[in-house]
Coordinates of C-alpha atoms in Angstrom, one line a residue:
X1 CA -17.4 -8.9 -30.5
X2 CA -15.0 -7.1 -29.2
X3 CA -12.9 -7.8 -25.5
X4 CA -14.0 -5.6 -23.0
X5 CA -10.5 -3.7 -21.1
X6 CA -10.2 -2.6 -17.8
X7 CA -10.6 1.1 -16.8
X8 CA -7.9 3.5 -17.9
X9 CA -5.9 4.1 -14.5
X10 CA -7.2 0.6 -13.0
X11 CA -4.8 -2.6 -13.7
X12 CA -5.3 -6.2 -12.9
X13 CA -2.2 -7.7 -10.1
X14 CA -1.5 -11.2 -11.8
X15 CA -0.2 -14.3 -10.1
X16 CA 3.1 -13.4 -11.2
X17 CA 3.1 -10.3 -9.3
X18 CA 1.2 -11.3 -6.9
X19 CA 3.9 -12.5 -4.3
X20 CA 4.6 -9.8 -4.3
X21 CA 3.0 -7.3 -2.8
X22 CA 1.9 -10.8 -0.1
X23 CA 5.2 -10.2 0.9
X24 CA 5.6 -6.7 1.6
X25 CA 1.7 -6.9 2.9
X26 CA 3.5 -10.0 5.5
X27 CA 6.3 -7.6 5.9
X28 CA 4.1 -5.0 7.4
X29 CA 1.4 -6.9 8.7
X30 CA 4.7 -8.1 11.5
X31 CA 6.0 -4.8 11.6
X32 CA 3.2 -4.0 12.9
X33 CA 2.2 -6.9 15.5
X34 CA 5.7 -5.8 16.9
X35 CA 4.9 -2.1 16.7
X36 CA 1.4 -2.6 19.1
X37 CA -0.8 -1.2 15.9
X38 CA -3.8 -2.7 14.9
X39 CA -6.1 -3.4 12.3
X40 CA -8.5 -1.5 11.6
X41 CA -10.6 -1.8 7.8
X42 CA -12.7 1.0 6.4
X43 CA -15.4 0.7 3.6
X44 CA -14.4 2.5 0.1
X45 CA -17.5 4.3 0.3
X46 CA -18.4 7.3 2.6
X47 CA -20.7 9.7 3.2
X48 CA -19.0 13.3 0.6
X49 CA -18.9 15.4 3.4
X50 CA -16.3 13.3 4.8
X51 CA -14.0 14.4 2.7
X52 CA -15.2 17.9 2.1
X53 CA -14.5 18.6 6.2
X54 CA -11.7 16.6 6.4
X55 CA -9.2 17.7 3.7
X56 CA -10.0 20.7 2.6
X57 CA -12.1 21.6 -0.1
X58 CA -9.8 23.5 -1.7
X59 CA -7.2 21.2 -2.1
X60 CA -6.8 19.4 -5.6
X61 CA -8.1 16.3 -4.1
X62 CA -11.7 17.3 -3.8
X63 CA -11.7 19.9 -5.9
X64 CA -10.6 17.8 -8.9
X65 CA -9.9 14.2 -8.0
X66 CA -12.6 12.8 -5.9
X67 CA -14.7 10.2 -7.3
X68 CA -18.4 11.3 -6.4
X69 CA -21.5 10.3 -7.6
X70 CA -26.1 10.9 -6.1
X71 CA -26.5 7.4 -4.8
X72 CA -30.1 5.6 -5.0
X73 CA -31.4 7.6 -2.2
X74 CA -29.9 10.4 -4.0
X75 CA -26.6 10.7 -0.6
X76 CA -23.6 12.5 -1.7
X77 CA -21.4 9.7 -1.7
X78 CA -17.7 9.6 -2.9
X79 CA -15.1 6.5 -3.3
X80 CA -12.3 7.0 -0.6
X81 CA -9.6 9.2 -2.4
X82 CA -7.4 8.8 1.2
X83 CA -7.5 6.2 4.6
X84 CA -7.4 8.7 7.3
X85 CA -10.4 10.9 7.6
X86 CA -11.9 7.2 7.8
X87 CA -9.8 6.0 10.5
X88 CA -10.9 8.8 12.5
X89 CA -14.8 9.0 11.2
X90 CA -14.3 5.0 12.3
X91 CA -12.9 6.0 15.9
X92 CA -15.5 8.5 16.6
X93 CA -18.8 6.4 15.7
X94 CA -17.5 3.8 17.4
X95 CA -16.1 5.5 20.6
X96 CA -12.5 3.9 20.4
X97 CA -11.1 6.9 21.6
X98 CA -13.0 7.1 25.1
X99 CA -10.5 4.0 25.8
X100 CA -7.2 6.1 25.4
X101 CA -5.0 5.9 22.9
X102 CA -5.7 4.7 19.5
X103 CA -2.7 2.8 17.7
X104 CA -4.1 1.7 14.3
X105 CA -3.2 0.7 10.5
X106 CA -5.0 0.2 6.9
X107 CA -4.9 -0.9 3.9
X108 CA -6.8 -1.3 0.6
X109 CA -7.5 0.6 -2.2
X110 CA -8.1 4.2 -2.8
X111 CA -9.3 6.7 -5.5
X112 CA -8.3 9.4 -6.9
X113 CA -8.6 11.0 -10.8
X114 CA -5.8 11.6 -11.7
X115 CA -3.5 11.8 -15.1
X116 CA -2.5 7.6 -15.3
X117 CA 1.1 7.4 -15.0
X118 CA 4.3 5.1 -14.0
X119 CA 3.4 4.3 -10.2
X120 CA 0.3 6.3 -10.4
X121 CA -3.4 4.8 -10.7
X122 CA -6.7 5.9 -10.9
X123 CA -7.2 2.8 -8.2
X124 CA -4.4 2.7 -6.1
X125 CA -3.4 1.2 -3.2
X126 CA -1.7 2.0 -0.2
X127 CA -1.2 1.6 3.9
X128 CA -0.9 3.7 6.7
X129 CA -0.9 4.1 10.0
X130 CA -2.0 6.1 12.7
X131 CA -2.0 7.5 15.8
X132 CA -4.8 8.9 17.8
X133 CA -4.6 10.8 21.3
X134 CA -1.0 11.4 21.3
X135 CA 1.0 14.3 21.4
X136 CA 4.5 14.8 22.2
X137 CA 6.9 15.0 20.2
X138 CA 8.9 11.9 20.3
X139 CA 5.6 10.3 18.9
X140 CA 6.5 11.5 15.8
X141 CA 9.7 10.1 15.9
X142 CA 8.1 6.5 16.4
X143 CA 5.7 7.3 13.8
X144 CA 7.9 7.8 11.2
X145 CA 11.2 5.6 13.0
X146 CA 8.1 2.5 11.8
X147 CA 7.9 4.0 8.7
X148 CA 11.6 3.7 8.2
X149 CA 12.0 0.1 9.8
X150 CA 8.9 -1.1 7.3
X151 CA 11.0 0.5 4.2
X152 CA 15.1 -0.4 5.2
X153 CA 13.4 -4.3 5.4
X154 CA 11.6 -4.7 2.7
X155 CA 14.7 -3.3 0.9
X156 CA 14.0 0.0 -0.7
X157 CA 17.6 1.5 -1.7
X158 CA 18.6 4.9 -0.9
X159 CA 16.2 6.2 1.5
X160 CA 16.1 10.2 2.5
X161 CA 14.1 12.2 5.1
X162 CA 12.4 14.7 4.4
X163 CA 11.0 16.9 7.6
X164 CA 9.4 20.2 7.6
X165 CA 7.2 22.0 10.6
X166 CA 3.5 23.6 9.4
X167 CA 3.7 25.1 13.3
X168 CA -0.1 25.7 15.1
X169 CA -2.7 26.7 12.7
X170 CA -1.9 30.5 13.7
X171 CA 1.0 30.3 12.5
X172 CA 0.3 28.9 8.8
X173 CA -2.9 32.1 9.4
X174 CA -0.1 34.3 9.5
X175 CA 2.9 33.0 7.1
X176 CA -0.2 32.5 4.5
X177 CA -0.5 36.2 4.4
X178 CA 3.5 37.2 3.8
X179 CA 3.4 34.4 0.9
X180 CA 0.1 35.1 -0.8
X181 CA 1.3 38.9 -0.9
X182 CA 4.8 37.7 -2.1
X183 CA 3.0 35.7 -4.4
X184 CA 0.9 38.7 -6.3
X185 CA 4.0 40.9 -7.2
X186 CA 5.1 37.5 -8.7
X187 CA 2.0 36.5 -10.7
X188 CA 3.3 37.3 -13.9
X189 CA 5.8 34.6 -13.1
X190 CA 4.5 31.6 -11.9
X191 CA 3.0 28.7 -14.1
X192 CA -0.8 28.8 -14.1
X193 CA -1.5 26.3 -11.8
X194 CA 0.0 28.1 -9.2
X195 CA -1.5 31.4 -10.3
X196 CA -4.8 29.7 -9.1
X197 CA -3.7 28.3 -6.3
X198 CA -3.1 32.4 -4.5
X199 CA -6.6 32.4 -3.8
X200 CA -7.7 29.0 -2.6
X201 CA -4.7 27.3 -0.9
X202 CA -1.4 29.2 -1.1
X203 CA 0.7 26.6 0.8
X204 CA 0.3 24.3 -2.7
X205 CA 2.2 26.8 -4.8
X206 CA 5.3 25.7 -2.3
X207 CA 4.4 21.8 -4.0
X208 CA 4.5 22.7 -7.7
X209 CA 5.8 20.4 -9.9
X210 CA 6.6 23.1 -12.4
X211 CA 11.2 23.8 -12.6
X212 CA 10.0 27.7 -13.3
X213 CA 8.5 27.9 -10.3
X214 CA 10.7 26.0 -7.5
X215 CA 13.1 28.2 -9.0
X216 CA 11.6 31.2 -8.4
X217 CA 10.4 30.1 -5.5
X218 CA 14.4 29.9 -3.7
X219 CA 13.4 33.6 -3.1
X220 CA 10.5 33.1 -1.3
X221 CA 9.4 33.6 2.6
X222 CA 9.8 30.7 4.0
X223 CA 7.1 29.1 6.9
X224 CA 10.0 28.5 9.3
X225 CA 10.5 32.7 10.0
X226 CA 6.8 32.7 10.8
X227 CA 6.8 29.4 13.5
X228 CA 6.0 30.8 17.0
X229 CA 8.9 30.0 20.0
X230 CA 7.0 27.2 21.0
X231 CA 6.5 25.5 17.6
X232 CA 10.2 26.1 16.9
X233 CA 10.9 24.2 20.0
X234 CA 8.5 21.1 19.2
X235 CA 9.9 20.8 16.2
X236 CA 13.5 20.8 17.9
X237 CA 12.5 18.2 20.0
X238 CA 10.7 16.0 17.1
X239 CA 15.0 16.3 15.1
X240 CA 16.4 15.2 18.5
X241 CA 14.4 12.3 19.0
X242 CA 14.9 11.5 15.2
X243 CA 19.6 11.7 16.0
X244 CA 18.7 9.3 18.6
X245 CA 17.1 6.7 16.7
X246 CA 20.1 7.2 14.9
X247 CA 17.3 7.4 11.7
X248 CA 18.9 10.7 9.1
X249 CA 17.3 14.0 8.0
X250 CA 17.3 16.8 5.9
X251 CA 15.1 20.2 6.4
X252 CA 13.2 21.2 3.3
X253 CA 11.4 24.0 3.9
X254 CA 9.1 24.0 0.6
X255 CA 7.2 20.5 1.7
X256 CA 3.8 20.7 2.6
X257 CA 1.4 17.7 2.4
X258 CA -1.0 18.4 -0.1
X259 CA -3.9 17.9 2.3
X260 CA -5.3 20.9 5.3
X261 CA -5.1 19.0 8.5
X262 CA -1.8 19.0 8.9
X263 CA 0.0 20.6 11.3
X264 CA 3.7 20.8 12.6
X265 CA 5.3 18.4 11.7
X266 CA 5.0 16.7 8.1
X267 CA 8.0 14.5 6.3
X268 CA 8.1 12.4 3.3
X269 CA 10.5 9.6 3.2
X270 CA 12.0 9.7 -0.3
X271 CA 14.3 7.3 -2.8
X272 CA 16.4 8.4 -4.9
X273 CA 15.7 4.8 -7.4
X274 CA 12.3 6.5 -8.8
X275 CA 13.3 9.8 -10.7
X276 CA 10.8 12.3 -10.3
X277 CA 8.5 10.5 -8.4
X278 CA 10.5 9.8 -6.1
X279 CA 7.9 10.1 -2.9
X280 CA 7.1 6.1 -1.1
X281 CA 6.2 7.5 2.0
X282 CA 3.7 10.9 3.5
X283 CA 2.5 12.2 6.3
X284 CA 2.6 14.3 9.6
X285 CA 1.0 15.2 12.8
X286 CA -3.2 16.8 11.8
X287 CA -3.8 17.7 15.9
X288 CA -7.0 19.2 14.9
X289 CA -8.9 16.9 12.4
X290 CA -10.4 14.6 15.4
X291 CA -12.7 17.7 16.9
X292 CA -13.0 19.1 12.6
X293 CA -14.8 15.7 11.8
X294 CA -17.2 16.4 15.3
X295 CA -14.8 14.3 18.4
X296 CA -13.1 15.8 20.7
X297 CA -9.5 17.1 20.2
X298 CA -7.9 14.7 20.1
X299 CA -4.0 15.3 18.8
X300 CA -2.7 12.4 16.4
X301 CA 0.2 11.7 14.0
X302 CA 0.4 8.8 10.6
X303 CA 1.6 7.7 7.8
X304 CA 1.0 6.4 4.3
X305 CA 2.6 4.3 2.0
X306 CA 1.7 3.6 -1.9
X307 CA 1.6 0.1 -2.8
X308 CA 1.9 1.3 -6.5
X309 CA 5.3 3.5 -6.7
X310 CA 7.1 0.6 -3.4
X311 CA 6.2 -2.2 -5.7
X312 CA 8.2 -0.3 -8.5
X313 CA 10.9 0.0 -6.6
X314 CA 11.3 -3.6 -5.5
X315 CA 10.4 -4.8 -9.0
X316 CA 14.3 -3.3 -9.9
X317 CA 16.1 -5.5 -7.2
X318 CA 13.7 -8.6 -7.5
X319 CA 12.9 -10.8 -10.2
X320 CA 9.3 -12.2 -11.1
X321 CA 8.2 -14.7 -8.6
X322 CA 6.4 -17.1 -10.8
X323 CA 3.4 -19.6 -8.8
X324 CA 5.4 -22.2 -7.0
X325 CA 5.6 -25.2 -8.2
X326 CA 3.1 -28.1 -7.1
X327 CA 4.2 -31.1 -5.0
X328 CA 2.0 -33.3 -6.6
X329 CA 0.2 -33.7 -10.1
X330 CA -2.5 -35.8 -10.4
X331 CA -3.4 -37.4 -13.7
X332 CA -6.8 -39.3 -14.9
X333 CA -8.2 -40.3 -18.4
X334 CA -11.9 -40.8 -18.5
X335 CA -15.4 -40.4 -16.4
X336 CA -15.2 -43.5 -14.3
X337 CA -11.3 -42.5 -12.2
X338 CA -12.2 -38.9 -12.3
X339 CA -13.5 -39.1 -8.6
X340 CA -10.9 -41.1 -7.8
X341 CA -8.5 -38.7 -8.9
X342 CA -10.8 -35.8 -7.4
X343 CA -10.6 -38.0 -3.9
X344 CA -6.5 -38.1 -4.2
X345 CA -6.1 -34.7 -5.0
X346 CA -8.3 -33.5 -2.1
X347 CA -6.6 -36.1 0.6
X348 CA -3.1 -34.8 -1.1
X349 CA -3.6 -30.8 0.4
X350 CA -5.2 -32.1 3.4
X351 CA -2.1 -33.4 4.4
X352 CA -0.4 -29.5 3.8
X353 CA 0.3 -30.5 -0.1
X354 CA 0.0 -28.2 -2.7
X355 CA -1.6 -31.1 -5.5
X356 CA -2.4 -30.3 -8.6
X357 CA -4.9 -32.3 -10.9
X358 CA -5.0 -32.2 -14.7
X359 CA -8.9 -32.1 -15.3
X360 CA -8.7 -32.4 -19.0
X361 CA -9.1 -36.0 -19.8
X362 CA -7.2 -35.8 -22.4
X363 CA -4.2 -38.1 -23.3
X364 CA -1.7 -39.3 -20.8
X365 CA 0.8 -38.2 -23.2
X366 CA 0.1 -35.3 -22.6
X367 CA -1.6 -34.8 -19.5
X368 CA 2.2 -35.7 -18.8
X369 CA 3.6 -32.6 -20.5
X370 CA 1.6 -30.3 -19.3
X371 CA 3.0 -32.2 -15.7
X372 CA 6.4 -31.9 -16.2
X373 CA 6.0 -28.0 -17.3
X374 CA 4.4 -27.2 -13.7
X375 CA 7.6 -27.8 -12.2
X376 CA 6.0 -30.9 -9.8
X377 CA 8.3 -33.5 -8.5
X378 CA 5.7 -36.0 -8.9
X379 CA 2.6 -37.7 -10.5
X380 CA -0.1 -39.0 -9.4
X381 CA -1.8 -41.9 -11.8
X382 CA -4.8 -43.1 -11.9
X383 CA -6.2 -45.2 -14.8
X384 CA -9.2 -47.3 -14.9
X385 CA -7.2 -51.2 -13.0
X386 CA -5.4 -48.4 -10.3
X387 CA -9.0 -47.0 -10.0
X388 CA -10.7 -50.7 -9.4
X389 CA -7.9 -51.9 -6.4
X390 CA -8.1 -48.2 -5.4
X391 CA -4.6 -47.7 -6.1
X392 CA -2.4 -45.0 -7.7
X393 CA 0.7 -44.9 -9.6
X394 CA 3.6 -42.5 -8.5
X395 CA 6.0 -41.3 -11.1
X396 CA 8.9 -40.3 -10.4
X397 CA 8.9 -36.9 -12.7
X398 CA 13.0 -35.6 -12.4
X399 CA 13.4 -39.8 -13.3
X400 CA 15.7 -40.4 -10.2
X401 CA 12.7 -43.3 -8.8
X402 CA 10.8 -46.3 -10.3
X403 CA 7.7 -46.2 -10.4
X404 CA 5.3 -47.2 -7.4
X405 CA 1.7 -48.5 -7.4
X406 CA 0.9 -47.3 -4.1
X407 CA -2.4 -46.9 -1.7
X408 CA -4.0 -43.3 -2.6
X409 CA -2.6 -42.4 1.7
X410 CA 0.2 -44.6 1.8
X411 CA 1.4 -42.5 -2.0
X412 CA 0.4 -38.6 0.0
X413 CA 2.4 -39.8 2.6
X414 CA 4.9 -40.8 0.4
X415 CA 5.4 -37.7 -1.1
X416 CA 4.7 -35.5 2.1
X417 CA 7.8 -37.7 3.4
X418 CA 9.9 -36.4 0.4
X419 CA 8.7 -33.0 0.5
X420 CA 10.7 -32.9 4.1
X421 CA 13.4 -35.0 3.7
X422 CA 14.3 -31.9 0.3
X423 CA 13.2 -28.9 2.9
X424 CA 15.5 -30.3 4.9
X425 CA 18.9 -30.6 2.7
X426 CA 21.4 -27.2 3.4

């Protein structure tokens, strides 16, 4: 029988990889704590209508990429493709917005049926921040600063912030009409995907990855030309706040986000270490989404970081981390002493040590070889004589100290004290 494999676009995180993921998550938690942002956890499974209403039926995410199915109750369910809509749904459902502005972060797996490639999976992971109930332009800059400082603290090289203003719905409606006229006039020179988007989501043509289409778009009208005076002023305040924070940025008039709920500030943080797949963090303002999902009118801004792509960046400057070596390796042989070895193992762990027990019951020579490979500095050996006396032999696997026979608790205390002494050495 052939062994089963993981599904295309999914991957296992092995013990050699998880320390880096844990470092990213721990660093993010610390940044969010210092920014007074609380964690929210939402279900992986949501009603399909949430994403149709929130993200937009004309988007690629809803139209092509969602994992949607009927459950046994004939309800249309979807594995969440992004985090913002779920966070907003939860805030509305639980009355959080009645308590004032909400500063929330989330993390976990998302699902989109895309062509798997390096840094992009069908099950992928994101960490995101949502600031609900904040309308001022400085909040846009604050959200960006939180992401920028997190990525810099993690050691991501070659960061660049790109920003644009998508204006108000009225601004975008004016621009949409002008852009559609221009796109239709150049229809035959567009790639097929962009041709199809003219009638469904023309702003997404600006985000085309086709190089010929991008070259053609250099002559297209820009959204900046369609912004009303108030939108221009608001975007100027965002830029002023970023300048005050010392965060460099470039204006990208072609930057649009792939979800319909964005308006005013849109941004991406990229890295020059990833080639074509350069975006590490993306987000923006989405003042209309809460009301669109049944809540009160609420201003909001947020962003998300894709962890797979972030991990790719950090692997380049960070060696793989093996599982830390245990402080103590417990060796025993025979059923009569197995419980004594297990007791010693537990007592060591309760004392704060990392203890690995060899449960093979094999020859002592083979167990000692595995103890050496584990990297542990000490081995505790329990045979019939030691078990009868309530003792264990402590062997220095580095060969620097003589073997000793000690009561179990004394042995644990000695290993613990030795670990402290080593950690105090410069």
